[in-house]
Coordinates of C-alpha atoms in Angstrom, one line a residue:
M1 CA -78.9 -136.7 91.0
P2 CA -79.8 -139.0 88.1
G3 CA -78.4 -142.5 87.8
G4 CA -79.1 -146.2 88.1
K5 CA -77.7 -149.5 89.0
K6 CA -75.2 -150.4 86.3
V7 CA -76.3 -153.6 84.7
G8 CA -75.8 -155.2 81.3
P9 CA -77.7 -154.0 78.3
S10 CA -80.1 -156.9 78.6
G11 CA -81.4 -155.3 81.8
T12 CA -82.2 -152.0 80.2
G13 CA -82.5 -150.7 76.6
A14 CA -85.2 -148.8 74.8
I15 CA -88.7 -148.5 76.3
A16 CA -91.3 -150.3 74.2
P17 CA -94.4 -148.4 73.1
S18 CA -96.5 -150.4 75.5
G19 CA -94.2 -149.3 78.3
I20 CA -94.7 -145.7 77.3
R21 CA -98.4 -146.1 77.4
R22 CA -98.2 -147.5 80.9
S23 CA -96.0 -144.6 82.0
E24 CA -98.8 -142.2 80.8
T25 CA -101.2 -143.8 83.3
S26 CA -99.6 -144.8 86.7
E27 CA -96.1 -143.5 86.0
G28 CA -97.5 -140.4 84.4
A29 CA -99.3 -139.5 87.6
S30 CA -96.1 -140.1 89.5
A31 CA -94.1 -137.8 87.2
Q32 CA -96.5 -135.0 87.4
R33 CA -96.5 -135.0 91.2
E34 CA -92.7 -134.9 91.2
E35 CA -92.9 -131.9 88.8
E36 CA -95.1 -130.1 91.3
Q37 CA -92.6 -130.8 94.1
E38 CA -89.8 -129.5 92.0
E39 CA -91.7 -126.3 91.3
E40 CA -92.0 -125.8 95.1
G41 CA -88.3 -126.6 95.5
D42 CA -89.2 -129.8 97.4
E43 CA -87.0 -132.3 95.6
D44 CA -85.9 -134.4 98.6
L45 CA -88.4 -137.2 98.4
R46 CA -87.1 -139.7 95.7
D47 CA -84.7 -139.9 92.9
G48 CA -84.7 -142.9 90.7
G49 CA -87.0 -144.7 93.2
V50 CA -84.5 -144.2 96.0
P51 CA -85.6 -141.7 98.7
F52 CA -83.1 -139.0 99.9
F53 CA -83.5 -136.3 102.5
V54 CA -82.7 -132.7 102.9
N55 CA -81.2 -131.2 106.1
R56 CA -83.8 -128.5 106.8
G57 CA -82.4 -127.6 110.3
G58 CA -79.3 -125.8 109.1
L59 CA -75.8 -126.3 110.4
P60 CA -74.6 -127.8 112.7
V61 CA -76.8 -130.8 111.9
D62 CA -79.3 -131.5 114.6
E63 CA -79.4 -134.9 116.4
A64 CA -82.6 -136.1 114.7
T65 CA -81.3 -135.3 111.2
W66 CA -77.9 -136.9 112.0
E67 CA -79.4 -140.2 113.2
R68 CA -81.9 -140.2 110.3
M69 CA -78.9 -139.8 107.9
W70 CA -77.1 -142.8 109.4
R71 CA -80.2 -145.0 109.3
H72 CA -80.6 -144.1 105.7
V73 CA -76.9 -144.9 104.9
A74 CA -77.3 -148.3 106.5
K75 CA -80.4 -148.9 104.4
I76 CA -79.0 -148.0 101.0
H77 CA -75.4 -149.1 101.3
P78 CA -74.6 -152.7 100.2
D79 CA -72.8 -153.4 103.6
G80 CA -75.8 -152.2 105.5
E81 CA -75.3 -151.2 109.2
K82 CA -71.7 -152.4 109.1
V83 CA -70.5 -149.4 107.1
A84 CA -72.2 -147.0 109.5
Q85 CA -70.8 -148.8 112.6
R86 CA -67.3 -148.9 111.1
I87 CA -67.2 -145.2 110.4
R88 CA -69.0 -144.0 113.5
G89 CA -66.9 -146.2 115.8
A90 CA -63.6 -145.2 114.3
T91 CA -61.3 -143.0 116.5
D92 CA -58.5 -142.4 114.0
L93 CA -60.3 -141.0 110.9
P94 CA -58.0 -138.7 108.9
K95 CA -58.8 -135.1 108.7
T96 CA -60.6 -134.1 105.5
P97 CA -58.7 -131.3 103.7
I98 CA -60.8 -128.1 103.1
P99 CA -60.5 -126.9 99.5
S100 CA -59.6 -123.3 98.9
V101 CA -62.1 -121.1 97.1
P102 CA -60.4 -120.2 93.8
T103 CA -59.2 -116.7 93.3
F104 CA -58.0 -115.2 90.0
Q105 CA -55.7 -112.6 88.5
P106 CA -57.3 -110.1 86.1
S107 CA -55.3 -111.7 83.3
T108 CA -56.8 -115.2 84.0
S109 CA -59.0 -116.2 81.0
I110 CA -62.6 -117.3 81.5
P111 CA -62.0 -120.9 80.4
E112 CA -59.1 -121.2 82.9
R113 CA -61.4 -119.7 85.6
L114 CA -64.1 -122.2 84.8
E115 CA -61.7 -125.1 85.0
A116 CA -60.5 -123.9 88.4
I117 CA -64.1 -123.5 89.7
Q118 CA -65.0 -127.0 88.5
R119 CA -61.9 -128.4 90.2
Y120 CA -63.1 -126.7 93.4
I121 CA -66.6 -128.2 93.1
R122 CA -65.0 -131.6 92.5
E123 CA -62.8 -131.3 95.5
L124 CA -65.8 -130.8 97.7
Q125 CA -66.8 -134.3 96.6
Y126 CA -70.1 -135.8 95.8
N127 CA -72.5 -136.4 98.7
H128 CA -73.2 -140.1 98.8
T129 CA -75.0 -140.1 102.2
G130 CA -78.5 -139.7 100.9
T131 CA -79.0 -136.5 102.9
Q132 CA -78.5 -133.1 101.2
F133 CA -76.8 -130.9 103.7
F134 CA -78.0 -127.5 102.3
E135 CA -81.7 -126.8 101.8
I136 CA -82.1 -125.1 98.5
K137 CA -85.6 -123.6 97.7
K138 CA -85.7 -122.7 94.0
S139 CA -88.3 -120.0 94.7
R140 CA -85.9 -118.0 96.9
P141 CA -84.5 -114.7 95.5
L142 CA -81.0 -114.8 94.1
T143 CA -79.6 -112.9 97.0
G144 CA -80.7 -115.6 99.5
L145 CA -79.3 -118.4 97.3
M146 CA -75.9 -116.5 97.1
D147 CA -75.8 -116.3 100.9
L148 CA -76.3 -120.1 101.0
A149 CA -73.5 -120.5 98.5
K150 CA -71.2 -118.5 100.7
E151 CA -72.1 -120.9 103.6
M152 CA -71.2 -123.8 101.3
T153 CA -67.7 -122.4 100.8
K154 CA -67.4 -121.9 104.6
E155 CA -68.5 -125.4 105.6
A156 CA -66.9 -127.3 102.6
L157 CA -69.2 -130.3 102.9
P158 CA -69.9 -132.7 100.1
I159 CA -72.6 -131.5 97.7
K160 CA -75.2 -132.8 95.1
C161 CA -75.9 -131.4 91.7
L162 CA -78.4 -128.6 92.6
E163 CA -76.0 -127.3 95.3
A164 CA -73.2 -127.3 92.6
V165 CA -75.4 -125.1 90.3
I166 CA -75.9 -122.5 93.1
L167 CA -72.2 -122.6 93.9
G168 CA -71.3 -122.2 90.3
I169 CA -73.5 -119.1 90.0
Y170 CA -71.9 -117.7 93.1
L171 CA -68.3 -118.3 91.9
T172 CA -68.9 -116.8 88.4
N173 CA -70.8 -113.7 89.5
S174 CA -67.6 -111.6 88.9
M175 CA -67.5 -112.6 85.2
P176 CA -70.0 -110.3 83.4
T177 CA -69.0 -111.6 80.0
L178 CA -70.0 -115.2 81.0
E179 CA -73.7 -116.0 80.7
R180 CA -75.1 -118.7 83.0
F181 CA -78.4 -120.6 82.8
P182 CA -79.7 -123.9 84.4
I183 CA -80.1 -127.0 82.3
S184 CA -82.2 -129.9 83.8
F185 CA -82.4 -133.4 82.6
K186 CA -85.0 -136.1 83.2
T187 CA -84.1 -139.7 82.2
H188 CA -85.6 -143.1 82.5
F189 CA -83.7 -146.3 83.5
S190 CA -84.9 -149.7 84.8
G191 CA -88.4 -148.5 85.5
N192 CA -87.5 -145.3 87.4
Y193 CA -87.0 -141.7 86.5
F194 CA -83.9 -139.7 87.4
R195 CA -83.2 -136.0 87.5
H196 CA -80.0 -134.0 87.1
I197 CA -79.1 -130.4 86.7
V198 CA -76.0 -128.5 85.6
L199 CA -75.2 -124.8 85.1
G200 CA -74.9 -124.0 81.4
V201 CA -72.5 -121.3 80.4
N202 CA -71.9 -119.3 77.3
F203 CA -68.6 -117.4 76.6
G204 CA -67.7 -115.9 73.3
G205 CA -70.5 -117.7 71.6
R206 CA -69.3 -121.1 72.8
Y207 CA -71.3 -123.3 75.3
G208 CA -70.2 -125.4 78.2
A209 CA -71.3 -126.3 81.8
L210 CA -70.4 -126.6 85.4
G211 CA -71.8 -129.3 87.6
M212 CA -71.5 -132.2 90.0
S213 CA -72.4 -135.9 89.3
R214 CA -71.3 -139.4 90.1
R215 CA -70.5 -139.7 86.4
E216 CA -67.5 -137.8 85.0
D217 CA -69.2 -137.1 81.7
L218 CA -72.4 -135.7 83.3
M219 CA -70.8 -132.7 85.0
Y220 CA -68.2 -130.4 83.6
K221 CA -68.1 -129.4 79.9
P222 CA -65.5 -126.9 78.7
P223 CA -66.9 -123.9 76.7
T224 CA -66.1 -125.4 73.3
F225 CA -69.5 -126.3 71.9
R226 CA -70.6 -124.2 69.0
T227 CA -74.3 -124.5 69.7
L228 CA -76.6 -125.2 72.7
S229 CA -77.9 -128.3 70.9
E230 CA -74.3 -129.7 70.6
L231 CA -73.9 -129.3 74.3
V232 CA -77.2 -130.9 75.2
L233 CA -76.7 -133.8 72.8
D234 CA -73.3 -134.4 74.3
Y235 CA -75.1 -135.0 77.6
E236 CA -77.6 -137.2 76.0
A237 CA -74.8 -139.4 74.5
A238 CA -73.3 -139.6 78.0
Y239 CA -76.6 -140.8 79.4
Q240 CA -76.8 -143.4 76.6
R241 CA -73.4 -144.8 77.7
C242 CA -75.0 -145.7 81.0
W243 CA -78.2 -147.0 79.5
H244 CA -80.4 -144.0 80.4
V245 CA -83.1 -142.7 78.0
L246 CA -83.4 -138.9 78.0
K247 CA -87.0 -137.9 78.4
K248 CA -87.1 -134.2 79.1
V249 CA -84.8 -131.2 79.0
K250 CA -85.7 -128.0 80.9
L251 CA -83.8 -124.8 80.1
G252 CA -83.8 -121.7 82.2
Q253 CA -83.0 -118.1 81.3
C254 CA -79.7 -116.3 82.0
V255 CA -79.1 -115.6 85.7
S256 CA -78.2 -112.1 86.9
H257 CA -74.6 -111.3 87.9
D258 CA -75.9 -109.1 90.7
P259 CA -75.5 -111.1 94.0
H260 CA -78.0 -108.8 95.7
S261 CA -80.7 -109.3 93.1
V262 CA -84.2 -110.0 94.6
E263 CA -85.3 -111.8 91.4
Q264 CA -85.9 -115.5 91.3
I265 CA -83.9 -117.7 89.0
E266 CA -86.0 -118.7 85.9
W267 CA -85.4 -122.4 86.0
K268 CA -87.8 -123.6 83.3
H269 CA -88.3 -121.2 80.5
S270 CA -88.4 -124.0 77.9
I271 CA -89.6 -127.6 78.7
L272 CA -88.7 -129.9 75.9
D273 CA -90.2 -133.4 75.6
V274 CA -87.6 -135.3 73.7
E275 CA -89.9 -138.1 72.4
K276 CA -92.8 -135.9 71.4
L277 CA -90.5 -133.5 69.5
G278 CA -88.5 -135.9 67.5
R279 CA -84.8 -135.4 66.8
E280 CA -85.0 -132.5 64.3
D281 CA -87.6 -130.5 66.2
F282 CA -85.6 -131.1 69.5
R283 CA -82.6 -129.5 67.9
K284 CA -84.6 -126.6 66.6
E285 CA -86.2 -125.9 70.0
L286 CA -82.8 -125.9 71.7
E287 CA -81.5 -123.3 69.2
R288 CA -84.7 -121.3 69.6
H289 CA -84.0 -121.1 73.3
A290 CA -80.5 -120.0 72.6
R291 CA -81.8 -117.3 70.3
D292 CA -84.3 -116.2 73.0
M293 CA -81.5 -115.8 75.5
R294 CA -79.4 -113.8 73.1
L295 CA -82.3 -111.6 72.1
K296 CA -83.2 -110.9 75.8
I297 CA -79.6 -109.9 76.6
G298 CA -79.3 -107.9 73.4
K299 CA -82.4 -105.8 74.2
G300 CA -81.2 -105.1 77.7
T301 CA -83.8 -107.2 79.4
G302 CA -81.4 -109.8 80.5
P303 CA -79.6 -110.1 83.8
P304 CA -77.8 -107.0 85.0
S305 CA -74.0 -107.3 85.4
P306 CA -72.1 -105.9 88.4
T307 CA -70.9 -103.0 86.3
K308 CA -74.4 -101.8 85.6
D309 CA -76.3 -99.4 87.8
R310 CA -79.4 -101.0 89.4
K311 CA -82.6 -99.1 89.6
K312 CA -84.0 -98.2 92.9
D313 CA -87.1 -100.2 92.0
V314 CA -86.3 -103.8 93.0
S315 CA -89.0 -105.3 90.8
S316 CA -88.1 -107.5 87.9
P317 CA -86.7 -105.7 84.9
Q318 CA -89.1 -105.0 82.1
R319 CA -89.1 -107.7 79.5
S320 CA -89.6 -107.1 75.8
Q321 CA -92.8 -108.3 74.3
S322 CA -91.4 -108.8 70.8
S323 CA -90.6 -112.5 71.1
P324 CA -93.7 -114.8 71.4
H325 CA -91.5 -117.5 72.8
R326 CA -90.2 -115.6 75.8
R327 CA -91.7 -116.3 79.2
N328 CA -93.0 -113.2 81.0
S329 CA -94.4 -115.0 84.0
R330 CA -94.1 -118.3 85.8
G331 CA -97.3 -119.4 84.0
E332 CA -96.0 -118.8 80.5
R333 CA -93.1 -121.2 80.0
R334 CA -92.8 -122.8 76.6
P335 CA -92.8 -126.6 77.0
S336 CA -92.1 -127.8 73.5
G337 CA -95.1 -125.9 72.1
E338 CA -97.3 -127.1 75.0
K339 CA -98.2 -125.7 78.4
K340 CA -96.8 -127.6 81.3
P341 CA -99.6 -129.8 82.8
A342 CA -100.4 -129.0 86.4
E343 CA -101.5 -132.5 87.3
P344 CA -100.2 -134.5 90.2
K345 CA -97.7 -137.4 90.0
A346 CA -96.6 -140.3 92.3
M347 CA -93.2 -141.5 93.3
P348 CA -91.8 -144.8 91.9
D349 CA -91.2 -147.5 94.6
L350 CA -87.8 -148.1 96.1
N351 CA -86.0 -150.8 94.0
G352 CA -83.3 -151.7 96.4
Y353 CA -79.8 -150.3 96.4
Q354 CA -78.7 -148.7 93.2
I355 CA -75.3 -147.3 92.1
R356 CA -76.8 -144.1 90.6
V357 CA -75.3 -141.7 88.0

């Protein structure tokens, strides 16, 4: 989801202290309102100042949503209405191939499976229409999100980054030795904020990620990173190459491998403010989160794998109280040593067409 119009360094660069202070007033209110919308799963209003929509009517797409999508395409595309007319008026458009969902032999290694899954996600293609075809509410239980992922494989429509995370979870559920957890990024570029999310993975003590982005280096990362901080800093370096400043990183807890789990995904166990923490503390907090995940799994309070028997009680599994940094409820997440403010925030204005990350 994140990105921005690619311009020369003179048009971007570091944010001056005075700019930061301004963002804490008007832009700060904007950011907080967007955080609240994200918490409710309502992320379809703006990204980087450019509005985008969510198809809330299911599939097939209803007429009103279909026409709204084309109006939006005409508004955000450099060729305006011409591109919509050219596509909608064509009678000889080629058939789009439908990618095959990857299947694996028992002998296929986890890294090879991850590569195949990422290829499949890439073959679905990035959704550039400005309308997200699948409505994803983050508050839904895992079982409902897995049903939605199954629909994604059936429809084989272009997707955005949040849809890719849900699809990645679905396609890796049969890999109990692979841990999965969401990683969200908030960046600043050219006066606007951008958001992106990938599915972090850990296999054999090495970190990687699955995802979808307009930028090649903001999606897939093979599980070769020795630490979580190395993985996140690699994403930060990728953002720097397209003149984005990383502002916040949000890390979730490990996701259950049980596709029928009624638990919610824990999207924001740790909320790290990059500027407030400083480089060394930022690294320490990333590694602290990695330890929290290992501890939770080691004590049997992590996500159940398909090979484990589920209790008849469908309530959330009991969590250990030994770690002061582990979140036990939605109100106890650890945002870089601070509680997440619950103040509203406003959207940045549309800044014209942007080629976004």
